Amino acid sequence: MRGARGQGQHGCLPAGGGARAGPEGRRCSAGQGWTGPKDGRCSVGQGWARGSFQWLSQVRGVEDLTSDGGVYKEELRPGTGQTVPMAASVAVKYSGYLEHRDKPFCTNCYSKFPGLMKLGKDITLRGLVIGLLTMKKGEGAKFVFTPDYAYGRQGCPPLIPPNATVMFEVEVLDFLDTDESDDFFELTPEQQDTFPLEKVLKVADTERQFGNYLYRKRCFESARDRYKRVFSILRRSPSTEEEQHQINASKLLVLLNLSLTYLKLEHPAQALAYGEKALEIDQRNAKALFRCGQACLHMTEYKKSRDFLVRAQHIQPFNHDINNELKKLASCYKDYIKKEKEMCSRMFASLKASD
């Protein structure tokens, strides 16, 4: 497991007059305690913390993940698919509790879209890393960590007392196996060029998925940066026609994503540029034609917009989005002509008045 920069294995780092406590090192002001939501309850459980955690080891179905009683797990809701891989980037909802306390000392359960955090770098709490590696997407669980797997003998004053046993409620929302991708982008461009195409395409796909996650969170600028990162590594020269086909297929996906993201950022000129790059790869791609039509409509280039949208409609005549965009174009153009006529009428009226 990789250590976090500037943090110990327990994920607690004194900083200034305060302390950081929590899986990702959340800052808490000295002497204030938790100042977040009133109860911090996650959807995975009932948000309990009153009483001792010792009884959990005797509950039926509870697993001792470390065989020394250091990390206990109670599954609350099963997940699906594969378990979280080592060094993955994980989106989780969590609340951490001390014994005999009803309110969490750290929680992100009121964040609508928790960010992806990398195990061993952003999430450094030893017990939590162990626990997350047993979980699947959609799974909810409770964990109890003894001090050796949490904040140690010294704790994390003033928030975490010495020798504290803690309980975490956790829900895995999503994760990406970003280990290989993160390692790739730490290399120099010259070193990246030595990687076989198969690995480069895998890295590109992972980064694009990361961008898609950010896009769904409506973090459009961050998503754009991820997509551009992908595009930058797909500019290598292919050695065979098959390699060119594979590169183009990966490029096409990210170009379409960039075009859409720039539309969301209200930069239609860039959206059009990336849409046209996609059409250089596949001139009959309906999505690319549609994006170009949308971009031109934003720029009030009605004729160009109609040309793109009609071409898209010929390929997908029953696509509701394309047909609705054509209706929107017709309405915008009608309003434009009406305003032009009104402006001309006013001009001629002022000329007659001057005569």
XYZ file of C-alpha atoms in Angstrom:
355
model
C 0.000 0.000 0.000
C 1.338 3.407 -0.946
C 1.729 6.008 1.758
C 0.087 9.398 1.410
C 2.274 12.421 0.943
C 2.813 14.141 4.260
C 0.596 11.727 6.194
C 1.232 8.818 8.471
C -0.297 5.407 8.047
C -3.313 6.429 10.116
C -4.295 9.365 7.903
C -3.979 11.952 10.674
C -1.667 14.921 10.247
C -1.269 17.839 12.687
C -1.471 21.066 10.715
C -1.242 24.536 12.222
C -3.368 24.692 15.351
C -5.713 21.956 14.237
C -5.705 18.388 13.062
C -6.807 16.310 10.124
C -8.895 13.267 10.839
C -10.803 10.974 8.538
C -10.079 8.670 5.638
C -8.826 11.489 3.456
C -7.430 13.769 6.139
C -10.362 16.146 6.690
C -9.368 19.309 8.556
C -11.048 19.934 11.930
C -10.299 23.074 13.935
C -8.675 22.630 17.328
C -11.123 22.580 20.206
C -14.219 22.658 17.966
C -14.926 19.028 17.212
C -17.265 18.075 14.376
C -19.088 21.022 12.851
C -20.784 19.299 9.933
C -24.285 17.810 9.515
C -26.363 17.190 12.611
C -26.331 13.402 12.414
C -24.218 12.538 9.365
C -26.229 9.414 8.647
C -25.524 7.510 5.481
C -28.085 5.534 3.540
C -26.224 2.316 4.369
C -27.327 2.026 7.974
C -29.015 3.621 10.956
C -26.196 5.977 11.925
C -25.591 4.396 15.335
C -22.629 5.135 17.568
C -23.963 4.951 21.137
C -22.348 2.362 23.403
C -19.354 0.112 22.994
C -18.281 -1.466 19.704
C -17.005 -4.637 21.411
C -20.296 -6.474 20.935
C -19.933 -6.338 17.154
C -17.331 -9.121 17.168
C -20.021 -11.522 18.444
C -22.688 -10.592 15.909
C -23.525 -13.360 13.484
C -22.190 -12.771 9.986
C -19.499 -10.329 11.106
C -16.076 -11.016 9.571
C -12.692 -10.603 11.223
C -10.795 -9.354 8.168
C -7.347 -9.355 9.769
C -7.622 -12.491 11.970
C -6.408 -10.472 14.957
C -9.619 -8.608 15.775
C -8.234 -5.402 14.319
C -10.817 -4.941 11.552
C -14.375 -6.256 11.828
C -16.859 -5.998 8.979
C -20.654 -6.297 8.949
C -22.185 -6.253 5.463
C -25.363 -4.193 5.367
C -26.160 -4.438 1.687
C -24.481 -6.590 -0.978
C -22.791 -5.059 -3.988
C -22.299 -6.293 -7.537
C -19.356 -7.056 -9.790
C -15.724 -7.314 -8.802
C -14.224 -6.159 -5.508
C -12.331 -2.883 -5.304
C -8.796 -3.486 -6.664
C -5.586 -2.382 -4.980
C -4.710 1.322 -5.489
C -8.098 2.009 -7.132
C -9.811 5.400 -7.099
C -13.034 5.023 -5.116
C -16.153 7.148 -4.664
C -17.507 6.415 -1.198
C -19.919 7.833 1.313
C -18.699 7.440 4.874
C -19.304 8.447 8.475
C -16.799 7.798 11.261
C -17.862 7.400 14.920
C -16.145 7.153 18.287
C -17.485 4.853 20.997
C -20.273 6.343 23.119
C -20.781 9.191 20.650
C -23.946 9.748 18.625
C -22.494 12.240 16.158
C -19.797 11.412 13.589
C -16.359 12.943 13.879
C -16.102 12.906 10.067
C -18.638 12.380 7.301
C -19.282 13.205 3.669
C -22.791 11.792 3.561
C -24.326 15.103 2.617
C -22.144 15.488 -0.440
C -24.296 14.785 -3.502
C -21.372 13.655 -5.657
C -18.383 12.480 -3.590
C -15.142 12.703 -5.512
C -12.959 9.763 -6.442
C -10.258 9.155 -3.816
C -7.208 6.982 -4.383
C -6.512 4.183 -1.925
C -3.199 4.662 -0.155
C -2.960 8.309 -1.198
C -6.246 10.053 -0.429
C -7.592 7.268 1.782
C -4.803 6.365 4.186
C -6.603 4.952 7.222
C -5.145 1.450 7.410
C -8.331 -0.341 8.456
C -10.460 1.491 5.917
C -8.128 0.554 3.065
C -8.313 -3.100 4.168
C -12.091 -2.907 4.402
C -12.632 -1.214 1.053
C -10.583 -3.900 -0.702
C -13.321 -6.398 0.314
C -16.211 -4.318 -1.043
C -18.067 -4.170 -4.358
C -19.889 -1.386 -6.172
C -23.154 -0.562 -4.397
C -22.187 -2.402 -1.217
C -22.809 -0.921 2.217
C -20.943 -2.054 5.338
C -19.993 -1.189 8.913
C -16.417 -1.552 10.076
C -14.839 -1.390 13.502
C -11.117 -0.591 13.676
C -8.913 -0.993 16.728
C -6.293 1.740 17.334
C -3.556 -0.119 15.417
C -5.773 0.011 12.301
C -7.122 3.499 12.930
C -5.460 6.480 14.628
C -2.868 4.681 16.784
C -1.908 5.056 20.413
C -1.609 8.825 20.235
C -4.897 9.399 18.424
C -5.415 12.656 16.566
C -6.050 15.355 19.206
C -8.311 17.099 19.829
C -10.742 15.152 17.681
C -9.571 11.553 18.189
C -8.500 10.530 21.729
C -5.545 8.182 22.367
C -6.125 4.455 21.781
C -9.507 5.068 20.160
C -11.533 2.267 18.616
C -13.625 3.724 15.792
C -16.547 2.597 13.659
C -17.099 3.591 10.020
C -20.261 3.249 7.969
C -19.258 3.028 4.307
C -21.065 2.814 0.979
C -19.122 2.235 -2.259
C -20.744 4.292 -5.011
C -18.237 3.628 -7.770
C -14.576 2.891 -8.405
C -12.027 2.865 -11.192
C -8.885 0.745 -11.420
C -6.580 3.721 -12.010
C -3.309 2.184 -10.755
C -1.807 1.541 -14.198
C -3.093 4.873 -15.509
C -1.607 6.836 -12.593
C 1.761 5.129 -13.060
C 1.684 5.830 -16.815
C 1.207 9.573 -16.386
C 4.116 9.771 -13.948
C 6.437 8.749 -16.814
C 8.131 11.108 -19.238
C 6.709 11.346 -22.792
C 9.723 9.383 -24.029
C 9.005 6.572 -21.569
C 5.309 6.605 -22.465
C 6.206 6.082 -26.115
C 7.863 2.749 -25.242
C 4.588 1.306 -23.908
C 2.816 -1.173 -26.198
C -0.323 0.192 -27.841
C -2.544 -2.268 -25.968
C -1.525 -0.735 -22.613
C -1.844 2.821 -23.925
C -5.395 2.101 -25.090
C -6.227 0.632 -21.685
C -4.881 3.766 -19.967
C -6.883 5.931 -22.397
C -10.074 4.014 -21.613
C -9.535 4.368 -17.839
C -8.895 8.108 -18.122
C -11.970 8.543 -20.329
C -14.075 6.730 -17.735
C -12.636 9.062 -15.095
C -13.690 11.983 -17.287
C -17.167 10.469 -17.671
C -17.479 10.242 -13.882
C -16.527 13.908 -13.545
C -18.960 14.835 -16.333
C -21.796 13.057 -14.500
C -20.856 15.095 -11.428
C -21.199 18.194 -13.639
C -17.521 18.997 -13.081
C -17.213 19.928 -16.745
C -13.838 21.676 -16.597
C -12.221 18.738 -14.791
C -13.860 16.318 -17.227
C -12.530 18.353 -20.162
C -9.005 18.180 -18.727
C -9.234 14.371 -18.409
C -10.482 14.006 -21.980
C -7.706 16.244 -23.314
C -5.205 14.144 -21.374
C -6.510 11.073 -23.191
C -6.334 12.787 -26.559
C -2.704 13.748 -25.931
C -1.558 10.113 -25.585
C -3.411 8.952 -28.710
C -1.271 10.983 -31.092
C 1.361 8.288 -31.524
C 2.124 7.014 -35.015
C 0.694 3.547 -35.729
C 2.888 0.839 -37.219
C 0.034 -1.055 -38.909
C -3.393 -0.358 -40.365
C -4.964 -2.335 -37.523
C -3.236 -0.112 -34.947
C -4.529 2.983 -36.778
C -8.053 1.559 -36.601
C -7.709 0.950 -32.825
C -6.317 4.443 -32.195
C -9.086 6.048 -34.269
C -11.784 4.133 -32.395
C -10.431 5.404 -29.066
C -9.933 8.936 -30.435
C -13.481 9.088 -31.758
C -14.978 8.442 -28.328
C -12.916 11.126 -26.604
C -13.491 13.682 -29.399
C -17.245 13.224 -29.057
C -16.901 13.658 -25.279
C -14.839 16.820 -25.729
C -17.374 18.275 -28.149
C -20.231 17.630 -25.722
C -18.263 18.978 -22.743
C -17.427 22.212 -24.558
C -21.133 22.637 -25.326
C -21.829 22.333 -21.592
C -19.087 24.898 -20.932
C -20.781 27.193 -23.488
C -17.786 27.258 -25.821
C -19.482 26.324 -29.105
C -16.486 27.136 -31.316
C -14.360 24.527 -29.521
C -17.293 22.098 -29.538
C -17.516 22.510 -33.308
C -13.758 22.045 -33.753
C -13.724 18.732 -31.852
C -16.907 17.590 -33.599
C -15.273 18.213 -36.970
C -12.166 16.283 -35.846
C -14.491 13.362 -35.050
C -15.981 13.636 -38.556
C -12.489 13.364 -40.038
C -12.400 9.873 -38.524
C -16.009 8.932 -39.332
C -17.861 11.309 -41.652
C -21.148 9.442 -41.116
C -21.060 9.556 -37.323
C -24.503 10.835 -36.326
C -23.354 12.001 -32.870
C -20.546 14.083 -34.351
C -22.919 15.641 -36.907
C -25.427 16.352 -34.150
C -22.802 18.003 -31.916
C -21.616 20.170 -34.829
C -25.217 21.148 -35.558
C -25.762 22.112 -31.916
C -22.549 24.157 -31.849
C -23.483 26.061 -35.016
C -26.945 26.767 -33.651
C -25.335 28.253 -30.497
C -23.259 30.499 -32.769
C -26.398 31.438 -34.806
C -24.859 29.937 -37.933
C -28.232 28.594 -39.011
C -27.366 27.333 -42.481
C -24.348 25.334 -41.240
C -26.414 24.026 -38.330
C -29.138 22.815 -40.688
C -26.607 21.137 -42.986
C -25.102 19.153 -40.088
C -28.464 18.239 -38.553
C -30.031 17.152 -41.853
C -27.031 14.882 -42.497
C -27.465 13.412 -39.021
C -31.186 12.920 -39.650
C -30.501 11.028 -42.885
C -28.391 8.553 -40.885
C -30.795 8.304 -37.923
C -34.229 9.499 -39.151
C -36.090 8.495 -35.976
C -33.652 9.991 -33.464
C -35.730 12.243 -31.177
C -32.793 14.459 -30.166
C -31.884 15.200 -33.775
C -35.487 15.859 -34.790
C -36.092 18.092 -31.776
C -32.929 20.063 -32.537
C -34.182 20.639 -36.088
C -37.456 21.959 -34.673
C -35.505 24.216 -32.318
C -33.425 25.439 -35.277
C -36.582 26.228 -37.286
C -38.021 28.189 -34.360
C -34.784 30.128 -33.802
C -34.477 30.916 -37.495
C -38.099 32.095 -37.638
C -37.484 34.453 -34.699
C -34.287 35.667 -36.362
C -36.085 36.484 -39.654
C -38.871 38.227 -37.738
C -36.364 40.428 -35.872
C -34.531 41.194 -39.116
C -37.788 42.317 -40.756
C -38.676 44.469 -37.750
C -35.235 46.074 -37.805
C -35.503 46.793 -41.551
C -38.984 48.279 -41.098
C -37.666 50.637 -38.405
C -34.755 51.657 -40.640
C -37.031 52.459 -43.604
C -39.474 54.270 -41.327
C -36.680 56.512 -40.004
C -35.499 57.231 -43.578
C -39.005 58.270 -44.652
C -39.310 60.485 -41.607
C -36.037 62.252 -42.438
C -37.293 62.920 -45.997
